[in-house]
Amino acid sequence: MTDSAGAPDQGVTWVSRLAAARIPWLLCAVSVSLAALAILLLVFNLSYPGTPVFEPWLDNALTAISYAPVGALIASRHPENPVGWLLCLYGLVAASGFFGAEYAIHALLAHPGSLPAGEAVAWMLSWLLPLGGGLAVLYVVLFPTGRLPSRRWRPLVWATVAFMVVGSILAAFAAGSLMGVLGPIENPLGTEGLAGPYRLLFFGMTLALTGAAVLAVLVRLRRSRGVERQQVKWFAYAAAAYFVASSLAYMVPRVFDTPAWFDRVGFALNVAFVPAIPVAIGIAILRYRLYDIDLIINRTLVYGSLTAVLGGLYFVTIVVFQGMASVALQAPFVALTGQKSTLATVLATLAVAALFNPLRRRIQSFIDRRFYRRRYDARKTLEAFSHKLRDETDLARLGDDLTGVVGETMQPAHVSLWLRPDPAPRGSRVRV
């Protein structure tokens, strides 16, 4: 009786594990397939002149092919953690939006009547935006453990779910809910009376929920220790990099009159950092090379500061030198060669090359003292001990110094030094 009663439980457990291992990869396959079909439709749509282009197509494609596989990998290995499932759904929403946009453009604008249900697809596309925003807030708040930082954050989860439900319903019947991403195509069931409330709800709640999610990450980073702190560092680093890249790509060009090369660099950085967040989440939860994040952050701070200082120095050198030497050098050089002198550029390049290593060492030392004080003090202690080791001859005093250095740098609970006694010489053995 006992064996027969336990068999169904084992069968249910086995089936649930099998489903938990296969369903995420099924969602991933659907997301990648929709993204591939959307790219194919995009190519067809571009062959028709005058057809509007779905502007965020590259972001959606990269989101689908990066979030869905990472989410499937996490959900298949840790099915109890909802972060993996949320990443799968987020990738699926991005892929569905990309495919729906290209499908509606092809069916209604590029080649009208070639595909059925174009207006129905445009209507379904209109209410996907609140779903994607809500899923993003949820996986940020629940990362990395799958649990909230504390019970006080439960209202945020309920507010996010309410935003997803109410926002999707309003978007389905509000005019302008497509935000102009489909060109002249509008929500076929949209009414003007709901356009204002929908925009107020969407932008207001998106800003509030995003701010609350960022605050949750900061709170978790401050309170966490050990492995969880390293996990949150990975996510915070990737999110900060993505925010900087997206700001350079979209926000800065709208505020300032930037040159074409700046726009191209910003767009390239944004494309490169779109997969950064899911990759960082995957590394953090799966704990692959988890503690490398400290080295990455350190190198980013050093070389980012070095690039900014050298770039500013290069610019100032060229401007100042050209202004001071324009009368003294440019006129004779132009008279002799018929061309402007490039001496300012050459001198600025030589100055940057000469200052690279000294400035890098100074910035590295400053960052180590400011942000990695314990590691900096440990390195200084080891350097001082290495110098003392060269001159010290007293073994007992050297042992005391060694235990003191180990205790100061590694801070263990207990330190003891065991020395192996010298073996007796062979000639001193007594024979009977």
XYZ file of C-alpha atoms in Angstrom:
432
model
C 0.000 0.000 0.000
C 2.794 2.381 0.867
C 4.646 1.837 -2.411
C 1.519 2.112 -4.516
C 0.467 5.280 -2.714
C 3.861 6.880 -3.227
C 4.045 6.086 -6.940
C 1.609 8.823 -8.103
C 3.521 11.459 -6.141
C 6.765 10.407 -7.788
C 5.071 10.433 -11.194
C 3.629 13.892 -10.646
C 7.020 15.185 -9.502
C 8.737 13.688 -12.530
C 6.143 15.148 -14.906
C 6.355 18.567 -13.269
C 10.144 18.558 -13.514
C 9.977 17.522 -17.145
C 7.462 20.284 -17.877
C 9.561 22.824 -16.014
C 12.543 21.829 -18.134
C 10.709 21.934 -21.486
C 8.232 24.808 -21.212
C 10.899 27.541 -20.922
C 12.687 26.282 -24.014
C 9.348 26.123 -25.834
C 8.750 29.787 -24.983
C 12.288 30.557 -26.119
C 11.743 28.765 -29.431
C 8.511 30.694 -30.040
C 10.233 34.013 -29.268
C 13.203 33.355 -31.538
C 10.921 32.085 -34.322
C 8.722 35.188 -34.142
C 11.805 37.402 -34.229
C 13.154 35.559 -37.278
C 9.804 35.847 -39.099
C 9.636 39.529 -38.193
C 13.083 40.131 -39.706
C 11.942 38.361 -42.866
C 8.841 40.573 -43.044
C 11.032 43.623 -42.440
C 13.125 42.743 -45.482
C 9.961 42.355 -47.567
C 8.583 45.667 -46.295
C 11.794 47.521 -47.151
C 11.427 46.416 -50.758
C 8.303 48.597 -51.061
C 9.244 52.293 -51.416
C 7.603 54.694 -49.022
C 6.703 52.046 -46.450
C 7.263 53.259 -42.863
C 9.837 51.396 -40.797
C 9.161 50.096 -37.306
C 11.896 52.148 -35.610
C 12.596 50.006 -32.512
C 12.896 46.830 -34.591
C 16.537 46.206 -33.686
C 15.957 46.699 -29.958
C 12.997 44.326 -30.036
C 14.920 41.723 -32.017
C 17.898 41.822 -29.665
C 15.599 41.719 -26.648
C 13.811 38.638 -27.979
C 16.965 36.689 -28.805
C 18.749 37.598 -25.569
C 16.108 37.620 -22.840
C 14.278 34.470 -23.954
C 17.313 32.111 -24.065
C 18.724 33.388 -20.764
C 15.314 33.101 -19.162
C 14.899 29.568 -20.486
C 18.308 28.574 -19.140
C 17.518 29.956 -15.691
C 13.961 28.584 -15.553
C 15.036 25.110 -16.663
C 17.742 24.902 -13.991
C 15.976 26.853 -11.235
C 12.238 26.507 -11.936
C 11.389 27.759 -8.449
C 12.916 31.163 -9.246
C 10.327 33.339 -11.052
C 13.015 35.600 -12.558
C 13.747 33.070 -15.306
C 10.073 32.763 -16.226
C 9.653 36.531 -16.263
C 12.618 36.873 -18.622
C 11.047 34.293 -20.939
C 7.760 36.202 -20.975
C 9.534 39.528 -21.484
C 11.365 38.147 -24.503
C 8.110 36.711 -25.827
C 6.350 40.084 -25.511
C 9.212 41.816 -27.349
C 9.165 39.217 -30.124
C 5.370 39.405 -30.425
C 5.505 43.191 -30.660
C 8.186 43.070 -33.356
C 6.355 40.443 -35.379
C 2.968 42.149 -34.958
C 4.372 45.491 -36.097
C 5.965 44.088 -39.247
C 2.885 41.977 -39.981
C 0.534 44.963 -39.670
C 2.797 47.172 -41.806
C 2.962 44.546 -44.531
C -0.749 43.730 -44.438
C -2.025 47.325 -44.314
C 0.654 49.506 -45.941
C 3.341 47.666 -47.898
C 1.077 45.212 -49.743
C -2.535 45.791 -48.639
C -4.672 42.679 -48.596
C -1.761 40.259 -48.955
C -2.096 39.009 -45.363
C -5.315 38.510 -43.399
C -6.324 40.150 -40.116
C -3.979 43.113 -40.379
C -6.198 45.383 -38.265
C -6.667 42.666 -35.635
C -2.896 42.305 -35.307
C -2.519 46.102 -35.005
C -5.161 46.086 -32.260
C -3.399 43.290 -30.324
C -0.107 45.158 -30.689
C -1.615 48.247 -29.047
C -1.902 46.671 -25.596
C 1.474 44.926 -25.398
C 3.413 47.964 -24.166
C 2.037 47.963 -20.573
C 2.678 44.221 -20.362
C 6.343 44.629 -21.255
C 6.839 47.482 -18.801
C 5.201 45.569 -15.961
C 7.252 42.422 -16.590
C 10.461 44.479 -16.530
C 9.565 45.940 -13.129
C 8.721 42.507 -11.725
C 11.950 40.771 -12.692
C 13.980 43.720 -11.382
C 12.227 43.683 -7.994
C 12.463 39.887 -7.616
C 16.079 39.562 -8.756
C 18.152 37.568 -7.777
C 16.486 35.313 -5.207
C 12.969 35.357 -6.645
C 11.717 36.944 -3.424
C 11.040 40.547 -2.474
C 13.589 42.449 -0.390
C 10.971 42.506 2.387
C 7.216 42.338 2.876
C 6.993 46.104 2.554
C 7.497 45.755 -1.199
C 4.325 43.732 -1.739
C 2.268 46.842 -2.647
C 4.721 47.472 -5.483
C 4.004 44.033 -6.944
C 0.258 44.540 -6.689
C 0.543 48.016 -8.225
C 2.577 46.571 -11.105
C 0.029 43.839 -11.769
C -2.800 46.397 -11.629
C -0.889 48.609 -14.061
C -0.477 45.719 -16.483
C -4.182 44.822 -16.372
C -5.682 48.326 -16.388
C -3.076 49.668 -18.798
C -3.662 46.882 -21.297
C -7.447 47.376 -21.171
C -7.126 51.139 -21.663
C -4.572 50.675 -24.453
C -6.884 48.293 -26.282
C -9.543 51.002 -26.604
C -7.527 54.244 -26.549
C -6.569 56.208 -29.632
C -2.836 56.807 -29.973
C -1.879 53.773 -27.902
C 0.442 52.636 -30.705
C 2.603 55.736 -30.028
C 3.135 56.260 -33.751
C 5.447 53.261 -34.156
C 3.366 51.983 -37.107
C 3.283 55.248 -39.013
C -0.246 56.095 -40.142
C -1.709 52.899 -38.654
C -3.757 53.618 -35.541
C -5.634 51.483 -33.052
C -8.735 50.313 -34.987
C -10.829 50.274 -31.805
C -9.355 53.393 -30.268
C -11.460 56.298 -29.033
C -10.240 59.841 -28.451
C -11.794 60.081 -25.003
C -9.466 57.422 -23.581
C -6.272 58.744 -25.162
C -5.556 61.277 -22.404
C -6.209 58.952 -19.441
C -4.139 56.213 -21.070
C -1.115 58.451 -21.634
C -1.367 59.830 -18.109
C -1.587 56.337 -16.645
C 1.154 54.877 -18.835
C 3.801 57.561 -18.452
C 2.997 58.343 -14.813
C 2.933 54.745 -13.646
C 5.937 53.774 -15.761
C 8.008 56.524 -14.175
C 6.800 55.706 -10.650
C 7.227 51.943 -10.967
C 10.653 52.271 -12.571
C 11.814 54.553 -9.771
C 10.505 52.105 -7.170
C 12.282 49.210 -8.899
C 15.581 51.118 -8.919
C 15.106 51.905 -5.235
C 14.518 48.199 -4.540
C 17.811 47.330 -6.235
C 19.670 49.952 -4.189
C 18.092 48.710 -0.957
C 19.003 45.124 -1.782
C 22.552 46.162 -2.684
C 22.973 47.964 0.644
C 21.555 45.138 2.744
C 22.946 42.103 0.914
C 26.182 40.347 1.741
C 28.312 37.638 0.168
C 26.995 35.935 -2.940
C 23.799 37.964 -3.157
C 25.772 41.206 -3.076
C 27.895 40.012 -6.001
C 24.726 39.084 -7.892
C 23.213 42.519 -7.380
C 26.495 44.111 -8.479
C 26.291 42.298 -11.818
C 22.778 43.588 -12.434
C 23.546 47.121 -11.273
C 26.606 47.298 -13.520
C 24.703 46.074 -16.593
C 21.732 48.362 -15.911
C 24.010 51.391 -15.507
C 25.859 50.564 -18.740
C 22.590 50.156 -20.628
C 21.224 53.428 -19.222
C 24.339 55.341 -20.314
C 24.247 53.771 -23.792
C 20.542 54.461 -24.308
C 20.996 58.032 -23.075
C 23.759 58.616 -25.613
C 21.629 57.063 -28.348
C 18.254 58.712 -27.695
C 18.231 61.388 -24.979
C 21.368 63.417 -25.695
C 20.679 63.890 -29.456
C 17.202 65.221 -28.637
C 18.553 67.839 -26.230
C 21.774 68.880 -27.977
C 22.757 69.342 -31.596
C 25.151 66.409 -31.880
C 27.237 65.509 -34.942
C 26.525 62.458 -37.070
C 29.442 60.440 -35.670
C 28.109 60.921 -32.121
C 24.710 59.573 -33.146
C 26.299 56.541 -34.776
C 28.477 55.822 -31.747
C 25.504 56.164 -29.404
C 23.396 53.849 -31.537
C 26.187 51.255 -31.691
C 26.658 51.371 -27.916
C 22.933 50.983 -27.348
C 22.805 47.950 -29.628
C 25.822 46.437 -27.887
C 24.371 46.876 -24.375
C 20.802 45.702 -25.012
C 21.780 42.075 -24.132
C 23.857 43.259 -21.153
C 21.055 43.000 -18.588
C 19.920 39.423 -19.387
C 23.528 38.240 -19.669
C 24.334 39.795 -16.281
C 21.236 38.192 -14.746
C 22.233 34.816 -16.167
C 25.778 35.092 -14.791
C 24.478 36.218 -11.404
C 21.842 33.525 -10.892
C 23.851 30.680 -12.413
C 26.923 31.971 -10.519
C 29.349 31.614 -13.414
C 32.513 33.658 -12.675
C 30.457 35.601 -10.167
C 33.312 37.401 -8.445
C 34.768 38.775 -11.686
C 32.374 41.719 -11.406
C 34.718 43.530 -8.992
C 37.518 43.437 -11.556
C 35.146 44.574 -14.330
C 33.882 47.511 -12.265
C 37.439 48.468 -11.325
C 38.640 48.418 -14.930
C 35.570 50.340 -16.089
C 36.172 53.091 -13.541
C 39.860 53.303 -14.392
C 39.670 53.268 -18.172
C 36.453 55.288 -18.306
C 38.053 58.053 -16.254
C 41.262 57.757 -18.248
C 39.395 58.082 -21.545
C 37.474 61.132 -20.341
C 40.607 62.881 -19.030
C 42.713 62.146 -22.095
C 39.878 63.091 -24.438
C 39.394 66.408 -22.681
C 43.140 67.022 -22.654
C 43.359 66.235 -26.365
C 40.525 68.633 -27.170
C 41.875 71.442 -24.983
C 45.382 71.033 -26.360
C 44.219 71.320 -29.942
C 41.956 74.314 -29.288
C 44.455 76.228 -27.152
C 47.443 75.499 -29.358
C 45.631 76.412 -32.542
C 44.426 79.652 -30.967
C 47.870 80.655 -29.702
C 49.882 79.503 -32.696
C 47.535 80.491 -35.479
C 49.332 83.790 -36.110
C 52.887 82.657 -35.338
C 52.912 79.315 -37.133
C 49.970 79.003 -39.482
C 50.813 81.947 -41.733
C 54.436 80.916 -42.493
C 53.423 77.283 -42.921
C 50.648 78.193 -45.340
C 53.004 80.484 -47.254
C 55.535 77.694 -47.660
C 53.337 74.665 -48.305
C 49.954 76.114 -49.174
C 48.309 73.971 -46.441
C 47.431 74.410 -42.788
C 49.788 73.056 -40.168
C 48.862 69.845 -38.352
C 51.350 70.532 -35.575
C 48.612 70.966 -32.969
C 47.162 67.544 -33.715
C 50.600 65.920 -33.654
C 51.553 67.526 -30.332
C 48.211 66.631 -28.749
C 48.593 63.012 -29.867
C 52.137 62.820 -28.485
C 51.022 64.372 -25.192
C 48.199 61.825 -24.831
C 50.560 58.944 -25.626
C 53.152 60.177 -23.124
C 50.618 60.688 -20.324
C 48.736 57.409 -20.807
C 50.674 55.119 -18.439
C 51.477 57.696 -15.684
C 47.899 58.929 -15.640
C 46.540 55.388 -15.638
C 48.645 54.489 -12.595
C 47.515 57.609 -10.731
C 43.832 56.981 -11.514
C 44.205 53.313 -10.538
C 45.769 54.291 -7.228
C 43.048 56.878 -6.523
C 40.208 54.448 -7.298
C 41.792 51.719 -5.192
C 42.134 54.104 -2.258
C 38.623 55.487 -2.660
C 36.543 52.413 -3.542
C 38.732 49.382 -2.742
C 40.401 50.534 0.465
C 40.707 47.099 2.053
C 42.362 45.644 -1.034
C 44.628 48.686 -1.317
C 45.717 48.393 2.322
C 46.306 44.666 1.905
C 48.526 45.231 -1.111
C 50.529 47.887 0.720
C 50.939 45.555 3.686
C 52.192 42.751 1.456
C 54.625 45.088 -0.266
C 56.025 46.239 3.077
C 56.336 42.621 4.259
C 58.163 41.626 1.067
C 60.744 44.366 1.695
C 61.154 43.250 5.312
C 61.499 39.627 4.218
C 64.687 40.418 2.333
C 66.546 41.650 5.409
C 65.013 39.643 8.260
C 67.117 36.707 9.520
C 65.415 35.892 12.812
C 63.001 33.018 12.110
C 60.858 33.628 15.202
C 60.419 37.311 14.433
C 59.691 36.474 10.782
C 56.977 34.039 11.875
C 55.351 36.705 14.034
C 55.445 39.144 11.127
C 53.928 36.550 8.798
C 51.007 35.786 11.100
C 50.433 39.507 11.579
C 50.335 40.102 7.813
C 47.932 37.204 7.233
C 45.640 38.423 9.993
C 45.664 41.991 8.695
C 45.116 41.192 5.014
C 42.822 38.142 5.097
C 41.238 38.758 8.530
C 40.654 35.104 9.467
C 39.087 34.005 12.734
C 42.342 32.373 13.889
C 45.925 32.312 12.632
C 48.614 29.818 13.601
C 51.993 29.006 12.069
C 53.406 25.485 12.072
C 57.058 25.005 11.170
C 58.358 21.631 10.177
C 61.362 20.651 12.313
C 64.657 20.130 10.556
C 65.446 16.449 9.961
C 68.493 15.117 11.681
C 71.589 14.865 9.455
C 72.409 11.407 8.221
C 75.887 11.446 9.740
C 74.540 12.197 13.215
C 72.484 9.023 13.536
C 73.682 6.703 16.384
C 74.341 3.108 15.424
C 74.341 0.277 17.961
